[in-house]
Coordinates of N, CA and C in Angstrom, one line a residue:
X273 N -221.7 -31.3 -124.0 CA -220.6 -30.9 -123.2 C -219.5 -31.9 -123.4
X274 N -218.3 -31.3 -123.7 CA -217.1 -32.2 -124.0 C -216.2 -32.2 -122.7
X275 N -215.8 -33.4 -122.4 CA -214.9 -33.5 -121.2 C -213.8 -34.5 -121.5
X276 N -212.7 -34.4 -120.8 CA -211.6 -35.3 -120.9 C -211.6 -36.2 -119.7
X277 N -211.4 -37.5 -120.0 CA -211.3 -38.5 -119.0 C -209.8 -39.0 -118.9
X278 N -209.1 -38.5 -117.9 CA -207.7 -38.9 -117.7 C -207.7 -40.2 -116.8
X279 N -207.3 -41.3 -117.4 CA -207.4 -42.6 -116.8 C -206.0 -43.1 -116.4
X280 N -205.8 -43.5 -115.2 CA -204.5 -44.0 -114.7 C -204.8 -45.4 -114.1
X281 N -204.0 -46.3 -114.4 CA -204.1 -47.7 -113.8 C -203.9 -47.7 -112.4
X282 N -204.8 -48.3 -111.6 CA -204.7 -48.4 -110.1 C -205.0 -49.8 -109.8
X283 N -204.0 -50.6 -109.6 CA -204.3 -52.1 -109.4 C -205.0 -52.7 -110.6
X284 N -206.2 -53.2 -110.4 CA -206.9 -53.8 -111.6 C -208.0 -52.9 -112.1
X285 N -208.0 -51.6 -111.6 CA -209.0 -50.7 -112.0 C -208.3 -49.5 -112.7
X286 N -209.1 -48.7 -113.4 CA -208.7 -47.4 -114.0 C -209.3 -46.3 -113.1
X287 N -208.4 -45.5 -112.5 CA -208.8 -44.3 -111.8 C -209.0 -43.2 -112.7
X288 N -210.1 -42.5 -112.7 CA -210.4 -41.5 -113.7 C -210.7 -40.2 -113.1
X289 N -210.1 -39.1 -113.7 CA -210.3 -37.8 -113.3 C -210.8 -37.0 -114.5
X290 N -211.7 -36.0 -114.2 CA -212.2 -35.2 -115.3 C -211.9 -33.7 -115.0
X291 N -210.8 -33.2 -115.5 CA -210.3 -31.9 -115.2 C -211.3 -30.7 -115.4
X292 N -212.2 -30.9 -116.4 CA -213.1 -29.8 -116.7 C -214.2 -29.7 -115.7
X293 N -214.4 -30.7 -114.9 CA -215.5 -30.6 -113.8 C -214.8 -31.0 -112.5
X294 N -214.5 -29.9 -111.7 CA -213.8 -30.2 -110.4 C -214.6 -31.1 -109.6
X295 N -213.9 -32.1 -109.0 CA -214.5 -33.0 -108.1 C -215.0 -34.3 -108.7
X296 N -214.9 -34.4 -110.0 CA -215.4 -35.6 -110.7 C -214.2 -36.6 -110.8
X297 N -214.3 -37.6 -110.0 CA -213.4 -38.7 -110.0 C -214.3 -40.0 -110.0
X298 N -213.9 -41.0 -110.7 CA -214.6 -42.2 -110.8 C -213.6 -43.3 -111.2
X299 N -214.1 -44.5 -111.4 CA -213.3 -45.6 -111.7 C -214.0 -46.5 -112.7
X300 N -213.2 -47.3 -113.4 CA -213.8 -48.3 -114.3 C -212.9 -49.5 -114.3
X301 N -213.4 -50.7 -114.6 CA -212.6 -51.9 -114.6 C -211.9 -52.0 -116.0
X302 N -212.6 -51.5 -117.1 CA -212.1 -51.6 -118.4 C -212.2 -50.2 -119.1
X303 N -211.3 -50.0 -120.0 CA -211.4 -48.7 -120.8 C -212.6 -48.5 -121.5
X304 N -213.2 -49.6 -122.0 CA -214.5 -49.4 -122.8 C -215.7 -49.0 -121.9
X305 N -215.5 -49.0 -120.6 CA -216.5 -48.6 -119.7 C -216.4 -47.1 -119.3
X306 N -215.2 -46.5 -119.6 CA -214.9 -45.1 -119.1 C -216.0 -44.1 -119.6
X307 N -216.3 -44.1 -120.8 CA -217.2 -43.1 -121.3 C -218.6 -43.1 -120.6
X308 N -219.1 -44.3 -120.3 CA -220.4 -44.4 -119.6 C -220.3 -43.9 -118.2
X309 N -219.2 -44.3 -117.4 CA -219.2 -43.9 -116.0 C -218.8 -42.4 -115.9
X310 N -218.0 -41.9 -116.8 CA -217.7 -40.5 -116.8 C -218.9 -39.7 -117.1
X311 N -219.7 -40.1 -118.1 CA -220.9 -39.3 -118.5 C -221.9 -39.3 -117.3
X312 N -222.0 -40.4 -116.6 CA -222.9 -40.5 -115.5 C -222.4 -39.6 -114.3
X313 N -221.1 -39.6 -114.1 CA -220.5 -38.8 -113.0 C -220.7 -37.3 -113.3
X314 N -220.4 -36.9 -114.5 CA -220.5 -35.5 -114.9 C -222.0 -35.1 -114.8
X315 N -222.9 -35.9 -115.3 CA -224.3 -35.6 -115.2 C -224.7 -35.4 -113.7
X316 N -224.2 -36.3 -112.8 CA -224.6 -36.2 -111.4 C -224.1 -34.9 -110.8
X317 N -222.8 -34.5 -111.2 CA -222.2 -33.3 -110.6 C -222.7 -32.0 -111.2
X318 N -223.1 -32.0 -112.5 CA -223.5 -30.8 -113.1 C -225.0 -30.6 -113.4
X319 N -225.7 -31.7 -113.4 CA -227.1 -31.7 -113.8 C -227.3 -31.8 -115.3
X320 N -226.2 -32.0 -116.0 CA -226.3 -32.2 -117.5 C -227.0 -33.5 -117.8
X321 N -227.4 -33.6 -119.0 CA -227.9 -34.9 -119.5 C -226.7 -35.8 -119.8
X322 N -226.7 -37.0 -119.3 CA -225.5 -37.9 -119.5 C -225.4 -38.2 -121.0
X323 N -226.5 -38.2 -121.7 CA -226.4 -38.5 -123.2 C -225.7 -37.4 -123.9
X324 N -225.7 -36.2 -123.3 CA -225.1 -35.0 -124.0 C -223.6 -34.8 -123.6
X325 N -223.1 -35.7 -122.8 CA -221.7 -35.6 -122.4 C -220.8 -36.4 -123.4
X326 N -219.9 -35.7 -124.0 CA -219.0 -36.3 -125.0 C -217.6 -36.5 -124.3
X327 N -217.2 -37.7 -124.2 CA -216.0 -38.0 -123.4 C -214.8 -38.4 -124.3
X328 N -213.7 -37.7 -124.1 CA -212.4 -38.0 -124.8 C -211.6 -38.7 -123.8
X329 N -211.2 -40.0 -124.1 CA -210.4 -40.8 -123.2 C -209.0 -40.6 -123.4
X330 N -208.2 -40.3 -122.3 CA -206.8 -40.1 -122.3 C -206.2 -41.1 -121.3
X331 N -205.9 -42.3 -121.7 CA -205.3 -43.2 -120.7 C -203.8 -42.9 -120.6
X332 N -203.3 -43.0 -119.3 CA -201.9 -42.7 -119.0 C -201.2 -44.1 -118.9
X333 N -200.1 -44.3 -119.7 CA -199.4 -45.5 -119.7 C -197.9 -45.1 -119.4
X334 N -197.2 -46.1 -118.9 CA -195.7 -45.9 -118.7 C -195.2 -45.5 -120.1
X335 N -194.2 -44.6 -120.2 CA -193.7 -44.1 -121.5 C -193.2 -45.2 -122.4
X336 N -192.6 -46.3 -121.9 CA -192.1 -47.3 -122.8 C -193.3 -48.1 -123.4
X337 N -194.4 -48.3 -122.6 CA -195.6 -49.0 -123.0 C -196.3 -48.1 -124.1
X338 N -196.4 -46.8 -123.8 CA -197.0 -45.9 -124.7 C -196.3 -45.8 -126.1
X339 N -195.0 -45.9 -126.0 CA -194.2 -45.9 -127.2 C -194.5 -47.1 -128.0
X340 N -194.6 -48.3 -127.4 CA -194.9 -49.5 -128.1 C -196.3 -49.5 -128.7
X341 N -197.2 -48.9 -128.0 CA -198.6 -48.8 -128.5 C -198.6 -47.8 -129.7
X342 N -198.0 -46.7 -129.6 CA -197.9 -45.7 -130.7 C -197.2 -46.3 -131.9
X343 N -196.2 -47.1 -131.7 CA -195.4 -47.7 -132.8 C -196.3 -48.7 -133.5
X344 N -197.0 -49.5 -132.7 CA -197.9 -50.6 -133.3 C -199.0 -49.9 -134.2
X345 N -199.5 -48.8 -133.7 CA -200.6 -48.1 -134.4 C -200.0 -47.6 -135.7
X346 N -198.8 -46.9 -135.6 CA -198.2 -46.4 -136.8 C -197.9 -47.4 -137.8
X347 N -197.3 -48.6 -137.4 CA -197.0 -49.6 -138.3 C -198.2 -50.3 -139.0
X348 N -199.3 -50.4 -138.2 CA -200.5 -51.0 -138.7 C -201.1 -50.0 -139.8
X349 N -201.1 -48.7 -139.5 CA -201.6 -47.8 -140.5 C -200.7 -47.8 -141.8
X350 N -199.4 -47.9 -141.6 CA -198.6 -48.0 -142.8 C -198.9 -49.3 -143.6
X351 N -199.1 -50.4 -142.9 CA -199.4 -51.7 -143.5 C -200.7 -51.6 -144.3
X352 N -201.7 -50.9 -143.7 CA -203.0 -50.8 -144.4 C -202.8 -50.0 -145.6
X353 N -202.0 -48.9 -145.6 CA -201.8 -48.1 -146.7 C -201.1 -48.8 -147.8
X354 N -200.1 -49.6 -147.4 CA -199.3 -50.4 -148.4 C -200.2 -51.5 -149.0
X355 N -201.1 -52.1 -148.2 CA -202.0 -53.1 -148.7 C -202.9 -52.5 -149.8
X356 N -203.4 -51.3 -149.5 CA -204.3 -50.6 -150.5 C -203.6 -50.3 -151.7
X357 N -202.3 -49.8 -151.6 CA -201.5 -49.5 -152.7 C -201.2 -50.7 -153.6
X358 N -200.9 -51.8 -152.9 CA -200.6 -53.1 -153.6 C -201.8 -53.6 -154.3
X359 N -203.0 -53.5 -153.7 CA -204.2 -53.9 -154.4 C -204.5 -53.1 -155.6
X360 N -204.3 -51.8 -155.5 CA -204.5 -51.0 -156.7 C -203.5 -51.3 -157.8
X361 N -202.2 -51.5 -157.4 CA -201.2 -51.8 -158.4 C -201.5 -53.2 -159.0
X362 N -201.9 -54.2 -158.3 CA -202.2 -55.5 -158.8 C -203.3 -55.4 -159.8
X363 N -204.4 -54.6 -159.5 CA -205.5 -54.4 -160.5 C -205.0 -53.8 -161.8
X364 N -204.1 -52.8 -161.7 CA -203.5 -52.2 -162.9 C -202.7 -53.2 -163.7
X365 N -201.9 -54.0 -163.0 CA -201.1 -55.0 -163.6 C -201.9 -56.1 -164.3
X366 N -203.0 -56.5 -163.6 CA -203.9 -57.5 -164.2 C -204.5 -56.9 -165.5
X367 N -205.0 -55.7 -165.4 CA -205.6 -55.1 -166.6 C -204.6 -55.0 -167.8
X368 N -203.4 -54.6 -167.4 CA -202.4 -54.4 -168.5 C -202.0 -55.8 -169.1
X369 N -201.9 -56.8 -168.3 CA -201.5 -58.1 -168.8 C -202.7 -58.7 -169.7
X370 N -203.9 -58.5 -169.2 CA -205.0 -59.0 -170.0 C -205.2 -58.3 -171.3
X371 N -204.9 -57.0 -171.3 CA -205.0 -56.2 -172.5 C -203.9 -56.6 -173.5
X372 N -202.9 -57.2 -173.0 CA -201.8 -57.7 -173.9 C -202.2 -59.0 -174.6
X373 N -203.4 -59.5 -174.2 CA -203.9 -60.7 -174.8 C -203.6 -62.0 -174.1
X374 N -203.0 -61.9 -172.9 CA -202.7 -63.1 -172.1 C -204.0 -63.7 -171.6
X375 N -204.0 -65.1 -171.4 CA -205.1 -65.7 -170.8 C -205.1 -65.4 -169.3
X376 N -206.2 -65.7 -168.7 CA -206.3 -65.5 -167.2 C -205.3 -66.4 -166.5
X377 N -205.2 -67.6 -167.0 CA -204.2 -68.6 -166.4 C -202.8 -68.1 -166.6
X378 N -202.4 -67.5 -167.8 CA -201.1 -67.0 -168.0 C -200.9 -65.8 -167.1
X379 N -201.9 -64.9 -167.0 CA -201.8 -63.7 -166.1 C -201.5 -64.2 -164.7
X380 N -202.3 -65.2 -164.2 CA -202.1 -65.7 -162.9 C -200.7 -66.2 -162.6
X381 N -200.2 -67.0 -163.5 CA -198.8 -67.5 -163.4 C -197.8 -66.3 -163.3
X382 N -198.0 -65.4 -164.2 CA -197.1 -64.3 -164.3 C -197.1 -63.4 -163.0
X383 N -198.3 -63.2 -162.5 CA -198.4 -62.4 -161.3 C -198.3 -63.1 -160.0
X384 N -198.2 -64.4 -160.0 CA -198.1 -65.2 -158.8 C -199.4 -65.2 -157.9
X385 N -200.5 -65.2 -158.6 CA -201.8 -65.3 -157.9 C -202.6 -66.4 -158.6
X386 N -203.8 -66.7 -158.1 CA -204.6 -67.7 -158.7 C -205.4 -67.1 -159.8
X387 N -205.9 -68.0 -160.8 CA -206.7 -67.5 -161.8 C -208.0 -66.8 -161.3
X388 N -208.5 -67.4 -160.2 CA -209.7 -66.8 -159.6 C -209.5 -65.3 -159.1
X389 N -208.3 -65.1 -158.6 CA -207.9 -63.8 -158.1 C -207.8 -62.8 -159.3
X390 N -207.2 -63.3 -160.4 CA -207.1 -62.5 -161.6 C -208.5 -62.0 -162.0
X391 N -209.5 -62.9 -162.0 CA -210.8 -62.6 -162.4 C -211.5 -61.6 -161.4
X392 N -211.1 -61.8 -160.1 CA -211.7 -60.9 -159.1 C -211.2 -59.4 -159.3
X393 N -209.9 -59.3 -159.6 CA -209.4 -57.9 -159.6 C -209.4 -57.2 -161.0
X394 N -209.7 -58.0 -162.0 CA -209.8 -57.5 -163.4 C -210.9 -56.4 -163.5
X395 N -210.5 -55.3 -164.0 CA -211.5 -54.2 -164.2 C -211.9 -54.0 -165.7
X396 N -211.2 -54.7 -166.5 CA -211.6 -54.6 -168.0 C -212.3 -55.8 -168.5

């Protein structure tokens, strides 16, 4: 059974509503506790097995806070993609430079990395 846990901050707790199951309201101190308390509450109200309850967490934040969270996630994803691209390009550059007959030390100086890093990324 799939349910949505709509969590709203209430003091130091999260107040949680499950729209798919009327009457299911619960609370949790931390967001990482939501799935467990919601599964238990849904199981109590419906007789379903708590282990079979799949919970999608939807925390409600003030719009400016949600914007900052979304932007941080977007930028982190872009940074991870850029890092993967840079790693791949570095490996190509190391291979190209070594195929030109440069020593590992010359390749390191040329690429601005250590000789050990040259050896680590070399594929040829």
